[in-house]
CSV table of C-alpha atoms in Angstrom, one decimal:
chain,number,residue,atom,x,y,z
A,1,THR,CA,105.3,85.3,109.2
A,2,TYR,CA,102.0,86.3,107.4
A,3,GLY,CA,99.4,88.9,108.3
A,4,ASN,CA,97.9,87.3,111.3
A,5,ARG,CA,100.3,84.8,112.5
A,6,SER,CA,103.8,83.0,112.0
A,7,ILE,CA,104.3,79.6,110.7
A,8,THR,CA,107.4,77.3,111.0
A,9,PRO,CA,107.8,75.2,108.0
A,10,GLU,CA,108.2,71.4,108.4
A,11,LYS,CA,110.5,69.9,105.7
A,12,GLY,CA,110.4,73.0,103.7
A,13,ALA,CA,106.7,73.1,103.5
A,14,TRP,CA,103.9,75.1,105.4
A,15,ASN,CA,99.8,75.3,105.3
A,16,LEU,CA,98.0,78.4,104.1
A,17,THR,CA,95.0,77.4,106.1
A,18,GLN,CA,93.5,80.4,107.9
A,19,VAL,CA,96.3,82.7,107.3
A,20,SER,CA,96.1,86.3,106.0
A,21,MET,CA,98.4,88.1,103.6
A,22,TYR,CA,101.4,90.2,105.1
A,23,ASP,CA,100.4,92.9,103.0
A,24,PRO,CA,97.2,92.3,101.6
A,25,LYS,CA,95.9,94.5,98.6
A,26,HIS,CA,92.1,95.0,97.5
A,27,LEU,CA,90.6,93.6,94.3
A,28,GLU,CA,88.3,96.1,93.5
A,29,ARG,CA,88.5,97.3,89.6
A,30,TRP,CA,88.8,94.0,87.5
A,31,GLY,CA,87.4,92.2,84.5
A,32,LEU,CA,87.1,88.5,83.6
A,33,VAL,CA,87.2,87.3,80.2
A,34,VAL,CA,85.9,83.7,79.6
A,35,LEU,CA,87.3,82.3,76.4
A,36,MET,CA,84.7,79.5,76.1
A,37,ASP,CA,81.0,79.1,75.2
A,38,GLU,CA,78.7,81.5,77.8
A,39,ARG,CA,76.2,78.3,78.0
A,40,ASP,CA,78.8,76.2,79.2
A,41,ALA,CA,80.2,78.7,81.9
A,42,VAL,CA,76.9,80.1,83.2
A,43,GLN,CA,74.7,76.6,83.1
A,44,PRO,CA,77.0,74.1,82.6
A,45,ARG,CA,76.2,70.4,82.0
A,46,ALA,CA,78.0,69.3,85.2
A,47,GLY,CA,75.5,71.4,87.5
A,48,PRO,CA,75.4,74.6,89.2
A,49,ALA,CA,78.9,73.6,91.2
A,50,ALA,CA,80.8,73.9,87.8
A,51,SER,CA,79.1,77.2,86.9
A,52,LEU,CA,81.2,80.5,86.8
A,53,ASP,CA,79.2,81.7,90.0
A,54,ALA,CA,80.2,79.3,91.7
A,55,PHE,CA,83.8,79.6,91.0
A,56,LEU,CA,83.5,83.4,91.7
A,57,HIS,CA,81.7,82.4,95.0
A,58,ASP,CA,84.9,80.4,96.2
A,59,PHE,CA,87.3,82.8,94.9
A,60,ARG,CA,86.0,85.5,96.6
A,61,GLY,CA,85.6,83.6,99.8
A,62,VAL,CA,89.3,82.5,99.8
A,63,LEU,CA,90.6,86.2,99.2
A,64,GLY,CA,88.2,87.5,101.8
A,65,GLU,CA,89.7,84.8,104.3
A,66,ARG,CA,93.5,86.6,103.4
A,67,ARG,CA,92.0,90.0,104.0
A,68,MET,CA,91.8,90.9,100.6
A,69,ARG,CA,88.5,92.6,99.7
A,70,CYS,CA,87.3,91.4,96.2
A,71,GLU,CA,84.7,93.0,94.5
A,72,PRO,CA,82.3,91.3,91.7
A,73,PRO,CA,84.1,91.6,88.3
A,74,VAL,CA,83.0,92.9,85.1
A,75,VAL,CA,82.5,89.7,82.9
A,76,VAL,CA,83.2,89.6,79.2
A,77,PHE,CA,82.4,86.6,76.6
A,78,PRO,CA,84.1,87.2,73.4
A,79,GLN,CA,81.8,88.0,70.4
A,80,ARG,CA,81.7,85.8,67.4
A,81,ASN,CA,85.1,86.1,65.5
A,82,GLU,CA,86.6,88.6,68.5
A,83,THR,CA,90.2,88.1,69.0
A,84,ILE,CA,91.6,87.6,72.4
A,85,LYS,CA,93.1,91.2,72.3
A,86,GLU,CA,89.8,92.7,71.3
A,87,SER,CA,88.1,91.0,74.1
A,88,MET,CA,90.6,92.2,76.8
A,89,ASP,CA,90.2,95.4,75.5
A,90,VAL,CA,86.3,95.7,75.6
A,91,ALA,CA,86.9,94.4,79.6
A,92,TYR,CA,89.7,97.1,80.1
A,93,LYS,CA,87.1,100.1,78.7
A,94,LEU,CA,83.8,98.7,80.5
A,95,VAL,CA,85.9,98.4,84.0
A,96,GLU,CA,87.3,102.1,83.3
A,97,ARG,CA,83.5,103.3,82.5
A,98,LYS,CA,82.0,101.6,85.6
A,99,HIS,CA,84.8,102.7,88.1
A,100,GLY,CA,86.4,105.9,86.6
A,101,GLN,CA,89.7,104.2,86.7
A,102,PRO,CA,91.6,101.3,84.8
A,103,PRO,CA,91.6,98.1,86.1
A,104,GLN,CA,93.9,96.7,88.4
A,105,LEU,CA,93.9,93.3,86.9
A,106,ILE,CA,92.4,91.3,83.9
A,107,MET,CA,91.6,87.8,84.6
A,108,VAL,CA,91.2,85.1,81.6
A,109,VAL,CA,89.8,81.9,81.3
A,110,LEU,CA,91.6,79.5,78.9
A,111,ARG,CA,89.5,76.7,77.4
A,112,VAL,CA,92.9,74.5,77.2
A,113,LYS,CA,96.2,75.2,79.0
A,114,GLY,CA,98.3,77.3,76.8
A,115,GLU,CA,95.7,78.1,74.0
A,116,GLY,CA,95.9,82.0,73.7
A,117,TYR,CA,98.3,82.4,76.9
A,118,ASN,CA,100.8,84.4,74.7
A,119,ASP,CA,98.1,86.9,73.2
A,120,VAL,CA,96.9,87.3,76.5
A,121,LYS,CA,100.3,88.2,78.0
A,122,MET,CA,100.9,90.4,74.8
A,123,SER,CA,97.8,92.2,75.3
A,124,SER,CA,98.1,92.9,79.0
A,125,ASP,CA,101.9,93.6,79.2
A,126,VAL,CA,102.3,95.6,76.3
A,127,LEU,CA,99.3,97.2,74.8
A,128,LEU,CA,96.8,97.7,78.0
A,129,GLY,CA,99.5,97.9,80.6
A,130,VAL,CA,97.5,96.0,83.5
A,131,PRO,CA,98.6,92.9,84.9
A,132,SER,CA,96.8,89.7,84.0
A,133,GLN,CA,95.9,86.2,85.5
A,134,CYS,CA,95.2,82.9,83.5
A,135,LEU,CA,93.1,80.1,84.5
A,136,VAL,CA,92.5,77.0,83.0
A,137,ALA,CA,88.2,76.3,82.7
A,138,GLN,CA,88.9,72.5,84.1
A,139,ASN,CA,91.6,73.5,86.5
A,140,ALA,CA,88.9,76.0,88.1
A,141,GLY,CA,85.9,73.9,87.9
A,142,ILE,CA,84.3,76.3,85.4
A,143,GLY,CA,82.1,74.2,83.0
A,144,PHE,CA,83.7,71.2,84.4
A,145,LEU,CA,83.1,69.5,87.6
A,146,PRO,CA,85.2,71.2,90.2
A,147,LYS,CA,88.0,69.2,91.5
A,148,ARG,CA,88.3,68.5,95.4
A,149,GLY,CA,91.1,70.9,95.8
A,150,ARG,CA,89.7,73.9,94.5
A,151,GLN,CA,89.8,76.0,97.7
A,152,GLN,CA,93.7,75.0,97.3
A,153,TYR,CA,93.6,76.2,93.7
A,154,CYS,CA,92.0,79.4,94.7
A,155,ALA,CA,94.4,80.0,97.7
A,156,ASN,CA,97.4,79.5,95.2
A,157,VAL,CA,95.9,82.0,92.5
A,158,ALA,CA,95.5,84.2,95.2
A,159,LEU,CA,99.0,84.1,96.1
A,160,LYS,CA,99.6,85.2,92.4
A,161,VAL,CA,97.2,87.9,92.4
A,162,ASN,CA,98.1,89.8,95.6
A,163,ALA,CA,101.6,89.8,94.4
A,164,LYS,CA,100.7,91.2,91.0
A,165,LEU,CA,98.6,93.9,92.8
A,166,GLY,CA,101.4,95.3,94.4
A,167,GLY,CA,101.0,93.4,97.8
A,168,VAL,CA,103.3,91.2,100.0
A,169,ASN,CA,102.4,87.7,100.6
A,170,SER,CA,104.7,86.8,103.6
A,171,VAL,CA,108.2,87.9,104.9
A,172,VAL,CA,111.0,85.8,106.8
A,173,SER,CA,109.9,86.3,110.6
A,174,ASN,CA,110.6,88.8,112.9
A,175,SER,CA,113.0,86.6,115.1
A,176,GLU,CA,115.0,86.0,111.7
A,177,MET,CA,115.7,90.0,111.8
A,178,GLN,CA,118.1,89.7,114.9
A,179,PRO,CA,121.8,88.7,114.8
A,180,SER,CA,122.6,85.1,115.5
A,181,THR,CA,124.4,83.8,118.1
A,182,GLN,CA,125.9,81.0,115.6
A,183,PHE,CA,126.2,83.2,112.7
A,184,PRO,CA,126.6,87.0,113.9
A,185,GLY,CA,125.1,89.3,111.6
A,186,HIS,CA,123.7,86.5,109.7
A,187,GLY,CA,121.9,86.4,106.4
A,188,LEU,CA,118.9,88.4,105.1
A,189,GLY,CA,117.5,89.3,108.6
A,190,TRP,CA,121.0,91.1,109.4
A,191,MET,CA,120.9,93.1,106.0
A,192,ALA,CA,116.9,93.8,106.3
A,193,ARG,CA,117.6,95.2,109.8
A,194,ASP,CA,120.0,97.5,108.5
A,195,PHE,CA,118.3,98.4,105.7
A,196,ASP,CA,117.8,102.0,106.5
A,197,GLN,CA,121.7,102.6,106.9
A,198,ALA,CA,122.7,100.1,104.3
A,199,PRO,CA,120.1,99.3,101.7
A,200,PHE,CA,120.9,96.2,99.4
A,201,MET,CA,119.4,94.8,96.4
A,202,LEU,CA,119.0,91.0,95.6
A,203,VAL,CA,119.5,90.7,91.9
A,204,GLY,CA,118.5,87.5,89.7
A,205,ALA,CA,119.9,87.0,85.9
A,206,ASP,CA,118.8,84.6,83.5
A,207,VAL,CA,119.2,84.1,79.8
A,208,THR,CA,116.6,82.0,77.5
A,209,HIS,CA,117.3,80.6,74.2
A,210,SER,CA,114.9,79.7,71.4
A,211,VAL,CA,114.7,75.7,71.2
A,212,VAL,CA,114.1,76.3,67.4
A,213,LYS,CA,117.2,76.6,65.4
A,214,SER,CA,116.7,79.6,63.0
A,215,GLU,CA,117.6,82.7,61.3
A,216,ASN,CA,114.9,84.4,63.4
A,217,ALA,CA,115.8,82.5,66.7
A,218,ARG,CA,116.3,85.3,69.3
A,219,SER,CA,117.7,85.0,72.9
A,220,ILE,CA,116.0,87.1,75.7
A,221,SER,CA,117.8,88.4,78.7
A,222,ALA,CA,115.9,89.2,82.1
A,223,LEU,CA,117.1,90.9,84.9
A,224,VAL,CA,115.2,91.7,88.5
A,225,GLY,CA,116.1,93.2,91.7
A,226,SER,CA,114.5,93.6,94.9
A,227,MET,CA,113.0,96.9,95.9
A,228,ASN,CA,112.1,96.6,99.7
A,229,ARG,CA,113.4,95.8,103.2
A,230,SER,CA,112.1,92.3,103.0
A,231,ALA,CA,113.2,91.5,99.3
A,232,THR,CA,109.8,90.6,98.6
A,233,GLN,CA,109.0,93.2,95.7
A,234,TYR,CA,111.1,93.0,92.6
A,235,ALA,CA,111.5,95.1,89.5
A,236,THR,CA,112.0,93.4,86.1
A,237,ARG,CA,113.8,94.6,82.7
A,238,ILE,CA,113.7,92.3,79.5
A,239,ARG,CA,115.9,92.6,76.7
A,240,VAL,CA,116.0,90.7,73.2
A,241,GLN,CA,119.8,89.8,73.0
A,242,PRO,CA,121.8,91.5,70.1
A,243,GLY,CA,123.0,89.6,67.5
A,244,ASP,CA,122.9,86.1,67.2
A,245,SER,CA,120.9,83.5,69.3
A,246,ASN,CA,122.5,81.2,72.2
A,247,VAL,CA,124.4,84.5,73.3
A,248,GLU,CA,124.7,83.5,77.2
A,249,ILE,CA,126.5,86.9,78.4
A,250,ILE,CA,124.0,89.7,78.8
A,251,LYS,CA,124.8,92.5,76.2
A,252,ASN,CA,122.6,95.0,77.6
A,253,LEU,CA,123.3,94.2,81.6
A,254,GLN,CA,124.6,97.9,81.8
A,255,ASP,CA,121.4,99.8,80.6
A,256,MET,CA,119.0,97.0,82.4
A,257,MET,CA,121.1,97.7,85.8
A,258,GLU,CA,121.0,101.3,85.6
A,259,GLU,CA,117.3,101.3,85.3
A,260,LEU,CA,116.9,99.0,88.3
A,261,LEU,CA,119.0,101.0,90.5
A,262,LEU,CA,117.0,104.3,89.3
A,263,GLU,CA,113.8,102.4,90.1
A,264,PHE,CA,115.3,101.4,93.5
A,265,ARG,CA,116.0,105.1,94.4
A,266,ARG,CA,112.6,105.9,93.4
A,267,ARG,CA,110.8,103.3,95.3
A,268,THR,CA,113.0,104.1,98.7
A,269,ASN,CA,113.0,108.0,98.5
A,270,GLY,CA,116.4,108.5,96.9
A,271,LYS,CA,118.3,105.7,98.6
A,272,VAL,CA,120.8,103.6,96.5
A,273,PRO,CA,121.9,100.0,97.3
A,274,GLU,CA,125.2,99.7,99.3
A,275,ARG,CA,125.1,96.2,98.8
A,276,ILE,CA,124.4,94.1,95.7
A,277,VAL,CA,124.1,90.3,95.7
A,278,MET,CA,123.5,88.6,92.2
A,279,TYR,CA,122.5,85.1,91.6
A,280,ARG,CA,123.1,84.5,87.9
A,281,ASP,CA,121.8,81.2,86.1
A,282,GLY,CA,122.7,79.5,82.9
A,283,VAL,CA,126.6,79.9,82.9
A,284,SER,CA,128.8,77.2,82.0
A,285,GLU,CA,131.8,76.7,83.9
A,286,GLY,CA,133.9,77.5,80.8
A,287,GLN,CA,132.1,81.2,80.8
A,288,PHE,CA,133.0,82.2,84.4
A,289,GLU,CA,135.8,84.0,83.2
A,290,ALA,CA,133.6,86.1,80.6
A,291,VAL,CA,131.0,86.8,83.5
A,292,ILE,CA,133.5,88.2,85.4
A,293,ALA,CA,135.2,90.2,82.5
A,294,GLU,CA,132.1,91.6,81.0
A,295,GLU,CA,129.1,91.5,83.4
A,296,TYR,CA,130.9,92.4,86.5
A,297,GLY,CA,132.1,95.4,84.4
A,298,MET,CA,129.0,96.3,83.1
A,299,ILE,CA,127.4,96.1,86.9
A,300,LYS,CA,130.4,98.5,88.0
A,301,GLN,CA,129.7,101.0,85.0
A,302,ALA,CA,126.0,101.1,85.7
A,303,CYS,CA,126.7,102.2,89.3
A,304,LEU,CA,129.2,104.9,88.3
A,305,SER,CA,126.7,106.4,85.9
A,306,MET,CA,124.6,107.2,88.7
A,307,GLY,CA,125.2,110.8,89.7
A,308,ASP,CA,128.7,112.2,89.8
A,309,GLY,CA,130.8,108.9,89.4
A,310,SER,CA,131.2,108.3,93.3
A,311,TYR,CA,128.7,105.4,93.9
A,312,LYS,CA,130.5,102.3,94.2
A,313,PRO,CA,128.4,99.7,96.2
A,314,LYS,CA,130.1,96.4,97.3
A,315,VAL,CA,129.3,93.4,94.6
A,316,THR,CA,128.8,89.6,95.2
A,317,ILE,CA,128.0,87.5,92.2
A,318,LEU,CA,127.1,83.9,92.6
A,319,ILE,CA,126.6,81.8,89.3
A,320,VAL,CA,124.0,79.0,89.9
A,321,HIS,CA,124.0,75.4,88.3
A,322,LYS,CA,121.1,73.0,88.1
A,323,ARG,CA,122.0,71.0,85.2
A,324,HIS,CA,124.5,68.7,86.6
A,325,HIS,CA,124.7,65.0,87.7
A,326,THR,CA,125.5,65.4,91.5
A,327,ARG,CA,122.9,63.9,93.7
A,328,LEU,CA,123.1,64.0,97.5
A,329,TYR,CA,121.7,60.8,99.9
A,330,ALA,CA,121.3,60.6,103.5
A,331,SER,CA,123.8,58.2,105.0
A,332,ASN,CA,121.3,58.0,108.1
A,333,PRO,CA,117.5,57.0,106.6
A,334,HIS,CA,116.4,58.8,110.2
A,335,GLN,CA,118.0,62.2,108.4
A,336,ALA,CA,115.5,61.8,105.3
A,337,ASP,CA,112.4,62.5,104.5
A,338,ARG,CA,109.5,60.3,103.4
A,339,SER,CA,110.6,59.6,100.1
A,340,GLY,CA,114.0,59.1,100.9
A,341,ASN,CA,115.7,62.3,99.9
A,342,ILE,CA,117.8,64.5,101.9
A,343,LEU,CA,116.1,67.5,104.1
A,344,PRO,CA,115.7,70.9,102.8
A,345,GLY,CA,118.5,73.3,104.2
A,346,THR,CA,121.5,70.4,103.6
A,347,VAL,CA,124.7,71.8,102.1
A,348,VAL,CA,127.8,70.4,101.2
A,349,ASP,CA,130.9,72.8,101.1
A,350,GLY,CA,133.6,70.3,101.1
A,351,ASP,CA,134.8,66.9,99.9
A,352,ILE,CA,133.2,66.8,96.6
A,353,CYS,CA,133.4,70.8,96.0
A,354,HIS,CA,136.3,72.4,94.0
A,355,PRO,CA,139.6,72.1,95.8
A,356,TYR,CA,140.4,76.0,95.6
A,357,GLU,CA,137.5,77.9,94.2
A,358,TYR,CA,134.7,79.2,96.3
A,359,ASP,CA,131.3,77.0,95.7
A,360,PHE,CA,128.9,74.8,97.5
A,361,PHE,CA,125.8,72.5,97.0
A,362,MET,CA,122.6,73.4,98.5
A,363,ASN,CA,119.5,71.4,98.7
A,364,SER,CA,116.7,73.9,99.9
A,365,HIS,CA,113.5,72.3,98.7
A,366,ALA,CA,111.7,69.2,99.6
A,367,GLY,CA,111.7,66.5,96.8
A,368,ILE,CA,108.3,65.5,95.7
A,369,GLN,CA,109.1,62.8,93.2
A,370,GLY,CA,112.2,61.1,92.5
A,371,THR,CA,115.5,62.4,93.8
A,372,SER,CA,116.1,65.9,94.5
A,373,ARG,CA,118.8,67.6,92.8
A,374,PRO,CA,120.8,70.2,94.8
A,375,ALA,CA,121.6,73.6,93.3
A,376,HIS,CA,125.3,74.3,92.8
A,377,TYR,CA,126.4,78.0,93.7
A,378,HIS,CA,129.6,79.1,92.5
A,379,VAL,CA,131.1,82.5,94.2
A,380,VAL,CA,132.9,84.2,91.3
A,381,VAL,CA,132.8,87.6,92.9
A,382,ASP,CA,132.8,88.9,96.6
A,383,GLU,CA,133.5,92.5,97.1
A,384,ASN,CA,131.1,92.3,100.3
A,385,GLY,CA,133.5,89.7,102.0
A,386,PHE,CA,130.8,87.7,103.1
A,387,SER,CA,131.6,84.5,105.2
A,388,GLN,CA,130.6,81.1,103.7
A,389,ASP,CA,127.8,80.6,106.6
A,390,PHE,CA,126.5,83.9,105.8
A,391,LEU,CA,125.8,83.3,101.8
A,392,GLN,CA,124.6,80.0,102.4
A,393,LEU,CA,122.2,81.2,104.9
A,394,LEU,CA,121.2,84.1,103.0
A,395,THR,CA,120.6,82.1,100.0
A,396,TYR,CA,118.8,79.5,102.0
A,397,ARG,CA,116.5,82.1,103.2
A,398,THR,CA,115.7,83.5,100.0
A,399,THR,CA,114.0,80.2,98.8
A,400,TYR,CA,111.5,80.4,101.3
A,401,MET,CA,110.4,84.2,99.7
A,402,TYR,CA,108.8,82.8,96.4
A,403,ALA,CA,105.6,84.5,96.1
A,404,ARG,CA,103.7,81.8,94.3
A,405,ALA,CA,104.3,78.9,96.7
A,406,SER,CA,104.1,77.8,100.2
A,407,ARG,CA,107.0,75.8,100.2
A,408,SER,CA,110.9,76.5,99.5
A,409,VAL,CA,111.9,76.5,96.1
A,410,SER,CA,115.2,74.7,94.6
A,411,VAL,CA,116.9,77.8,93.6
A,412,ALA,CA,117.5,81.4,95.2
A,413,THR,CA,114.1,83.1,94.6
A,414,PRO,CA,115.7,86.0,92.6
A,415,VAL,CA,117.0,83.4,90.0
A,416,TYR,CA,113.4,82.1,89.9
A,417,TYR,CA,112.0,85.4,89.1
A,418,ALA,CA,114.6,86.1,86.5
A,419,HIS,CA,113.8,82.8,85.1
A,420,LEU,CA,110.1,83.3,84.9
A,421,ALA,CA,110.5,87.0,83.5
A,422,ALA,CA,112.8,85.6,80.7
A,423,PHE,CA,110.1,83.0,79.4
A,424,ARG,CA,107.8,85.9,79.7
A,425,GLY,CA,109.8,87.8,77.3
A,426,ARG,CA,109.8,84.7,75.1
A,427,ALA,CA,105.8,84.6,75.3
A,428,LEU,CA,105.8,88.3,74.4
A,429,LEU,CA,108.2,87.9,71.6
A,430,ALA,CA,106.0,84.9,70.3
A,431,GLY,CA,102.8,87.1,70.6
A,432,GLY,CA,103.7,90.1,68.9
A,433,ASP,CA,105.7,91.0,65.4
A,434,ASP,CA,107.5,93.9,66.8
A,435,VAL,CA,110.3,93.0,69.2
A,436,SER,CA,111.3,96.7,69.7
A,437,SER,CA,108.9,96.9,73.0
A,438,LEU,CA,111.3,94.0,74.8
C-alpha cells in the first residue's frame, strides 16, 4: 500500500507510476556537491537536456508526484585541490547558514561509479552525521545526454531519499493485517495487528570478510532491527570483529543487540519486543551449533540485561543460505514466468529438504536473467512455536518490504539490510584510518 492507493504485485513486481509515498518526508534543507567540471554540468556539450538544472527539474518533479516537497538545493562545485570531505563540509555549512539548521541530506554527483564513494560515506556518516545520496553523472544525465529512463531513475532515487529521511515508502496492505482463513493468525499481518499488546522485532545479521588476505584484513559485523509496527524502519549497529579476519560468529552481538533493544524502547515509548525473529546470513551448516551455543546465548543475555533481569522475549532464529547448488524448475511450463523460472512465492519444504531438521527453500523473487536461485532457510531456534506455514508466509511478506525497489527481493529484507550495513562498514573502514568509530 502506498499513500494514495494499493497495488497488487504481478509476478513479484509492480509499477510506481502515479503513486505517492505512504509516509513522505519533505526535502527542504539539502546540499548538492557536483564532483565534475562546472562547465560540463551547467552548459554541457550534449545540450540543455544534459544540464544540472534539467536533472533537478525532473528530480524535484518526481518527488512532487510522490508528495515529497523538494526545495532547491545549495549547489557546491569543488575548488581546485579541494577534497571530497572538504567540499561536503562546505555544503553542510552553507545549508546550515541559509536555513539555520543542519542539512537533511547531502547529494553527491560522482564522475564515475565508485570514484570517491568511500570518502563520501566516511564524511557523511562519521564526520558530519547526515545522510548522503550518491549519483553517477552519466546515469543521471548530468553532462551526458540523458537516457530515456531518467524519470524511472529519479523515481528509484526518490525511494532511497525518502527512506534516508525517515519516511516509509510502502507497507503491507491493510487486507494483510487481518487473520487469514487458510493460515489463522498468519505472518507479518497478525504480528503487526497485535503490535501494541505484543511488540515484535525483525532482526537481520551478517558478517562480511575482506577479499584481500593480509595482516590488516578485518571482518565487519552488522545487526539491524525493525523499529515500528509495519517493520519498515530499521536501526543499525556495525562493529569491527575482534581478532583475526574471517571470524563468522558475531563476537559483539550482545552489546549490539542491547543497543537495538534500547533504541526500540526509545522509539516506541517504553515498549520492548515480546517476539524476536532473527534472520542470520553467511553461516555454513558446520557452524549451526556454534550459532546456537554462542549467538543465541548472547541474544538472551542482552535481553536479561534490560532492567531487573525479568525480560525474556521469545526468540526465533533462521539461517539463510544463497550460495548453494539447488535450483527449482516448474514441471508445468504454464506455471513458470516468461523466462522459464518458477513464480515468486514458490516454497519447497519436503522431499529435497533435510529428513529431520527444520528447513525450506523459497523463491521469493522474479528472475530477471538466468535461472533463479531460491533461498534456503534453516530454522535453528523457535521459542515462539511458529508453524511452518506461518514462518514461510512471514518470510515471504518481508521480501516485498525492501525500501529501494518496486519488486520482491531474493531473501528476507532484514538480511538484505544487514548485508548493506556490513558493506557500508567496509566502505567506512576503507575511507578512514581510525576504526574505533565502528
